[in-house]
One Martini backbone bead per residue (centre of mass of N, CA, C, O) as a GRO file, in nm:
protein
  276
    1MET     BB    1  15.178 -11.867   5.721
    2ALA     BB    2  15.421 -11.724   5.581
    3TYR     BB    3  15.728 -11.564   5.624
    4VAL     BB    4  15.726 -11.260   5.473
    5GLY     BB    5  15.969 -11.111   5.601
    6ARG     BB    6  16.197 -11.254   5.438
    7LEU     BB    7  16.099 -11.125   5.155
    8MET     BB    8  16.076 -10.804   5.294
    9LYS     BB    9  16.331 -10.681   5.430
   10GLY     BB   10  16.410 -10.440   5.225
   11ILE     BB   11  16.170 -10.240   5.278
   12ALA     BB   12  16.271 -10.082   5.535
   13TYR     BB   13  16.477  -9.895   5.328
   14ASN     BB   14  16.242  -9.742   5.131
   15ASN     BB   15  16.149  -9.581   5.399
   16GLY     BB   16  16.188  -9.345   5.630
   17ILE     BB   17  15.984  -9.423   5.862
   18ARG     BB   18  16.062  -9.725   5.863
   19ARG     BB   19  16.356  -9.696   5.928
   20GLU     BB   20  16.321  -9.552   6.200
   21LEU     BB   21  16.151  -9.770   6.333
   22VAL     BB   22  16.346 -10.008   6.313
   23ASP     BB   23  16.587  -9.874   6.452
   24ALA     BB   24  16.442  -9.821   6.722
   25CYS     BB   25  16.353 -10.117   6.792
   26GLU     BB   26  16.649 -10.234   6.800
   27LYS     BB   27  16.715 -10.054   7.072
   28ILE     BB   28  16.512 -10.197   7.230
   29GLN     BB   29  16.476 -10.316   7.565
   30GLY     BB   30  16.260 -10.581   7.602
   31ALA     BB   31  15.913 -10.599   7.651
   32TYR     BB   32  15.696 -10.592   7.347
   33SER     BB   33  15.372 -10.469   7.223
   34ILE     BB   34  15.313 -10.246   6.952
   35PHE     BB   35  15.146  -9.939   6.839
   36PHE     BB   36  15.081  -9.750   6.533
   37LEU     BB   37  14.902  -9.439   6.449
   38THR     BB   38  14.822  -9.292   6.158
   39GLU     BB   39  14.663  -9.150   5.897
   40ASP     BB   40  14.755  -9.431   5.698
   41LYS     BB   41  14.861  -9.620   5.946
   42LEU     BB   42  14.932  -9.955   6.074
   43VAL     BB   43  15.148 -10.057   6.346
   44ALA     BB   44  15.314 -10.366   6.432
   45VAL     BB   45  15.510 -10.476   6.725
   46ARG     BB   46  15.763 -10.718   6.809
   47ASP     BB   47  15.982 -10.843   6.993
   48PRO     BB   48  16.271 -11.030   6.924
   49PHE     BB   49  16.203 -11.249   7.167
   50GLY     BB   50  15.888 -11.288   7.234
   51PHE     BB   51  15.767 -11.231   7.516
   52CYS     BB   52  15.510 -11.115   7.388
   53PRO     BB   53  15.201 -11.134   7.273
   54LEU     BB   54  15.086 -11.153   6.913
   55VAL     BB   55  14.803 -11.109   6.696
   56MET     BB   56  14.651 -11.184   6.375
   57VAL     BB   57  14.351 -11.071   6.212
   58ARG     BB   58  14.042 -11.115   6.017
   59HIS     BB   59  13.793 -10.948   5.919
   60SER     BB   60  13.495 -10.970   5.748
   61ASN     BB   61  13.576 -10.680   5.595
   62GLY     BB   62  13.918 -10.718   5.572
   63ALA     BB   63  14.038 -10.633   5.823
   64PHE     BB   64  14.298 -10.570   6.038
   65VAL     BB   65  14.378 -10.736   6.353
   66PHE     BB   66  14.508 -10.669   6.684
   67ALA     BB   67  14.629 -10.886   6.959
   68SER     BB   68  14.729 -11.038   7.261
   69GLU     BB   69  14.457 -11.211   7.242
   70THR     BB   70  14.230 -11.449   7.115
   71CYS     BB   71  13.973 -11.374   7.287
   72ALA     BB   72  13.903 -11.112   7.119
   73LEU     BB   73  13.758 -11.267   6.879
   74ASN     BB   74  13.475 -11.312   7.026
   75LEU     BB   75  13.376 -10.999   6.968
   76ILE     BB   76  13.435 -11.066   6.666
   77GLU     BB   77  13.441 -11.108   6.309
   78ALA     BB   78  13.708 -11.328   6.315
   79THR     BB   79  14.018 -11.451   6.171
   80TYR     BB   80  14.279 -11.638   6.216
   81GLU     BB   81  14.611 -11.605   6.112
   82HIS     BB   82  14.869 -11.509   6.310
   83GLU     BB   83  15.154 -11.492   6.471
   84VAL     BB   84  15.360 -11.266   6.557
   85PHE     BB   85  15.678 -11.237   6.507
   86PRO     BB   86  15.972 -11.213   6.622
   87GLY     BB   87  16.071 -10.900   6.504
   88GLU     BB   88  15.804 -10.789   6.383
   89VAL     BB   89  15.677 -10.569   6.121
   90ILE     BB   90  15.348 -10.437   6.065
   91VAL     BB   91  15.202 -10.288   5.772
   92VAL     BB   92  14.897 -10.096   5.738
   93ASP     BB   93  14.724  -9.999   5.437
   94LYS     BB   94  14.580  -9.927   5.134
   95ASN     BB   95  14.782 -10.163   5.007
   96GLY     BB   96  14.796 -10.329   5.278
   97LEU     BB   97  15.040 -10.573   5.361
   98GLN     BB   98  15.351 -10.546   5.552
   99SER     BB   99  15.662 -10.719   5.619
  100LEU     BB  100  15.910 -10.669   5.871
  101CYS     BB  101  16.246 -10.751   5.956
  102LEU     BB  102  16.399 -10.783   6.232
  103MET     BB  103  16.590 -10.855   6.470
  104THR     BB  104  16.673 -11.180   6.552
  105HIS     BB  105  16.639 -11.466   6.763
  106PRO     BB  106  16.724 -11.801   6.796
  107GLN     BB  107  16.591 -11.775   7.105
  108PRO     BB  108  16.308 -11.752   7.225
  109LYS     BB  109  16.153 -11.555   7.515
  110GLN     BB  110  15.898 -11.671   7.659
  111CYS     BB  111  15.650 -11.591   7.880
  112ILE     BB  112  15.533 -11.804   8.127
  113PHE     BB  113  15.318 -11.613   8.273
  114GLU     BB  114  15.095 -11.640   8.066
  115HIS     BB  115  15.021 -11.943   8.148
  116ILE     BB  116  15.001 -11.901   8.462
  117HIS     BB  117  14.846 -11.585   8.482
  118PHE     BB  118  14.766 -11.362   8.263
  119ALA     BB  119  14.597 -11.524   8.082
  120LEU     BB  120  14.325 -11.638   7.942
  121PRO     BB  121  14.184 -11.952   7.905
  122ASN     BB  122  14.061 -11.874   7.596
  123SER     BB  123  14.356 -11.874   7.500
  124ILE     BB  124  14.626 -11.848   7.255
  125ILE     BB  125  14.969 -11.899   7.348
  126PHE     BB  126  15.231 -11.985   7.169
  127GLY     BB  127  15.038 -12.221   7.040
  128ARG     BB  128  14.878 -12.252   7.324
  129SER     BB  129  14.660 -12.354   7.552
  130ILE     BB  130  14.577 -12.232   7.855
  131TYR     BB  131  14.389 -12.449   7.960
  132ASP     BB  132  14.574 -12.694   7.910
  133SER     BB  133  14.806 -12.604   8.089
  134ARG     BB  134  14.639 -12.585   8.360
  135CYS     BB  135  14.540 -12.879   8.358
  136GLN     BB  136  14.830 -13.011   8.385
  137PHE     BB  137  14.893 -12.925   8.675
  138LYS     BB  138  14.730 -13.151   8.821
  139GLU     BB  139  14.923 -13.384   8.764
  140ILE     BB  140  15.150 -13.279   8.943
  141LEU     BB  141  14.999 -13.257   9.209
  142VAL     BB  142  14.899 -13.553   9.241
  143THR     BB  143  15.180 -13.682   9.226
  144ASP     BB  144  15.330 -13.502   9.456
  145SER     BB  145  15.027 -13.452   9.614
  146PRO     BB  146  14.843 -13.613   9.796
  147VAL     BB  147  14.514 -13.639   9.917
  148ASN     BB  148  14.409 -13.508  10.270
  149TYR     BB  149  14.122 -13.363  10.215
  150GLU     BB  150  13.802 -13.220  10.221
  151VAL     BB  151  13.894 -12.958  10.054
  152VAL     BB  152  13.907 -12.763   9.748
  153ILE     BB  153  14.057 -12.450   9.672
  154ALA     BB  154  14.073 -12.135   9.511
  155VAL     BB  155  14.253 -11.877   9.359
  156PRO     BB  156  14.104 -11.630   9.216
  157ASP     BB  157  14.134 -11.723   8.881
  158SER     BB  158  14.416 -11.868   8.809
  159GLY     BB  159  14.362 -12.134   9.010
  160THR     BB  160  14.100 -12.286   8.915
  161ILE     BB  161  14.172 -12.506   8.704
  162ALA     BB  162  14.375 -12.667   8.873
  163ALA     BB  163  14.185 -12.717   9.116
  164LEU     BB  164  13.962 -12.864   8.965
  165GLY     BB  165  14.141 -13.098   8.858
  166TYR     BB  166  14.248 -13.191   9.132
  167ALA     BB  167  13.975 -13.262   9.263
  168ALA     BB  168  13.878 -13.464   9.045
  169LYS     BB  169  14.121 -13.662   9.059
  170ALA     BB  170  14.080 -13.700   9.390
  171GLY     BB  171  13.773 -13.680   9.491
  172VAL     BB  172  13.719 -13.374   9.582
  173PRO     BB  173  13.573 -13.115   9.685
  174PHE     BB  174  13.473 -12.792   9.498
  175PRO     BB  175  13.437 -12.514   9.641
  176GLN     BB  176  13.357 -12.170   9.705
  177GLY     BB  177  13.576 -12.018   9.937
  178LEU     BB  178  13.653 -11.772   9.742
  179ILE     BB  179  13.580 -11.431   9.692
  180ARG     BB  180  13.596 -11.218   9.411
  181SER     BB  181  13.694 -10.903   9.323
  182HIS     BB  182  13.677 -10.734   8.998
  183TYR     BB  183  13.784 -10.432   9.109
  184VAL     BB  184  14.064 -10.574   9.151
  185GLY     BB  185  14.377 -10.604   9.089
  186ARG     BB  186  14.695 -10.671   9.083
  187THR     BB  187  14.890 -10.686   9.378
  188PHE     BB  188  15.206 -10.749   9.310
  189ILE     BB  189  15.237 -10.448   9.144
  190GLU     BB  190  15.236 -10.276   9.368
  191PRO     BB  191  15.438 -10.026   9.520
  192SER     BB  192  15.332 -10.125   9.809
  193GLN     BB  193  15.273 -10.316  10.084
  194LYS     BB  194  15.021 -10.173  10.194
  195ILE     BB  195  14.859 -10.193   9.931
  196ARG     BB  196  14.873 -10.500   9.896
  197ASP     BB  197  14.730 -10.579  10.159
  198PHE     BB  198  14.464 -10.425  10.102
  199GLY     BB  199  14.401 -10.565   9.831
  200VAL     BB  200  14.344 -10.847   9.947
  201LYS     BB  201  14.097 -10.766  10.120
  202LEU     BB  202  13.929 -10.666   9.872
  203LYS     BB  203  13.950 -10.925   9.678
  204LEU     BB  204  13.914 -11.136   9.928
  205SER     BB  205  13.660 -11.377  10.050
  206PRO     BB  206  13.540 -11.580  10.286
  207VAL     BB  207  13.346 -11.888  10.339
  208ARG     BB  208  13.214 -12.015  10.616
  209ALA     BB  209  13.020 -12.250  10.517
  210VAL     BB  210  13.275 -12.399  10.379
  211LEU     BB  211  13.536 -12.374  10.602
  212GLU     BB  212  13.429 -12.454  10.862
  213GLY     BB  213  13.616 -12.717  11.007
  214LYS     BB  214  13.823 -12.756  10.776
  215CYS     BB  215  14.031 -12.957  10.575
  216MET     BB  216  14.246 -12.769  10.358
  217VAL     BB  217  14.320 -12.654  10.016
  218VAL     BB  218  14.515 -12.413   9.846
  219VAL     BB  219  14.512 -12.305   9.504
  220ASP     BB  220  14.782 -12.171   9.318
  221ASP     BB  221  14.979 -12.053   9.053
  222SER     BB  222  15.168 -11.845   9.231
  223VAL     BB  223  15.483 -11.695   9.349
  224VAL     BB  224  15.632 -11.393   9.408
  225ARG     BB  225  15.670 -11.258   9.703
  226GLY     BB  226  15.451 -11.400   9.935
  227THR     BB  227  15.266 -11.196  10.091
  228THR     BB  228  14.993 -11.269   9.965
  229SER     BB  229  14.983 -11.568  10.047
  230SER     BB  230  14.983 -11.524  10.356
  231LYS     BB  231  14.706 -11.382  10.352
  232ILE     BB  232  14.531 -11.604  10.224
  233VAL     BB  233  14.574 -11.836  10.445
  234ARG     BB  234  14.427 -11.655  10.672
  235LEU     BB  235  14.131 -11.638  10.586
  236PRO     BB  236  14.018 -11.919  10.680
  237LYS     BB  237  14.090 -11.872  10.982
  238LYS     BB  238  13.868 -11.645  11.025
  239VAL     BB  239  13.647 -11.902  10.973
  240ASP     BB  240  13.752 -12.170  11.121
  241ALA     BB  241  13.960 -12.342  11.003
  242LYS     BB  242  14.137 -12.618  11.077
  243GLU     BB  243  14.306 -12.647  10.798
  244VAL     BB  244  14.585 -12.490  10.608
  245HIS     BB  245  14.678 -12.537  10.280
  246MET     BB  246  14.937 -12.504  10.017
  247MET     BB  247  14.943 -12.472   9.652
  248ILE     BB  248  15.185 -12.462   9.383
  249VAL     BB  249  15.197 -12.501   9.027
  250SER     BB  250  15.453 -12.362   8.982
  251PRO     BB  251  15.750 -12.300   8.950
  252PRO     BB  252  16.007 -12.164   9.077
  253ILE     BB  253  16.102 -11.841   9.166
  254ILE     BB  254  16.462 -11.733   9.124
  255GLY     BB  255  16.412 -11.443   8.978
  256SER     BB  256  16.438 -11.164   8.809
  257CYS     BB  257  16.261 -10.946   8.587
  258TYR     BB  258  16.401 -10.730   8.314
  259ASN     BB  259  16.165 -10.738   8.067
  260GLY     BB  260  15.894 -10.732   8.201
  261ILE     BB  261  15.764 -10.754   8.470
  262ASP     BB  262  15.797 -10.597   8.776
  263THR     BB  263  16.019 -10.816   8.995
  264LEU     BB  264  16.255 -10.704   9.196
  265ALA     BB  265  16.120 -10.822   9.482
  266LEU     BB  266  16.207 -11.097   9.468
  267ARG     BB  267  16.192 -11.414   9.603
  268ASN     BB  268  16.266 -11.710   9.702
  269CYS     BB  269  16.037 -11.964   9.586
  270LEU     BB  270  15.889 -12.244   9.707
  271THR     BB  271  15.737 -12.548   9.590
  272LEU     BB  272  15.522 -12.596   9.854
  273ILE     BB  273  15.377 -12.727  10.118
  274LYS     BB  274  15.185 -12.527  10.343
  275ILE     BB  275  15.148 -12.500  10.695
  276PHE     BB  276  14.907 -12.311  10.922
   0.00000   0.00000   0.00000
């Protein structure tokens, strides 16, 4: 689909509410994909840098649908149209669809954490399959860190695909050594360390029958603060694992993010195998 926003840029100033909307969005700094619903309009906006994903689809009844991930299309009879462009405002009303072009940036700043951690594996984000991205992590792990372990386990769910590929490539068993509770959210964004520590205990439980007496490696997708990871590697020790190693598949996080998720408490985290 052609970038119709280029052809309709002037429309933004032909209507009062649209002018105010565009002017307001141009003043907002940070990452956002937002929606406005009025009595007769649906408006979708993506930030000018394209930090956060946003896609537009067409329902079988002709209606336009917007979602942050393409996996949402599996729930409805919809056809993928296109990714909303950075800095684009799309207005849908009884007359159809109109695209307004906001201030754009020559170099989009897409959030890599979507591919590393946030998005579901069955989504396509920034034009690329999340599953394919995480599968490629295994190639880096096997190349940089040959396997000398009895079992490979994952920190579910975001570390599962890379761990599965790593184990298959290395010919090492991949049992389910950690059981995740799906009633606990992401722990690294909790407001206090005490809550984060307790959240890890609620979220993950080790399986003694799998881990007891084993020399093993735990594969996770990323390290944010590092405190959660230290708790995770202690879990197998509680069920008498012989050795616990840890691998992180993402590049090192070396600074705070001031535009997307609040990670102001980041520490420099090295992507290394750690032995506990």
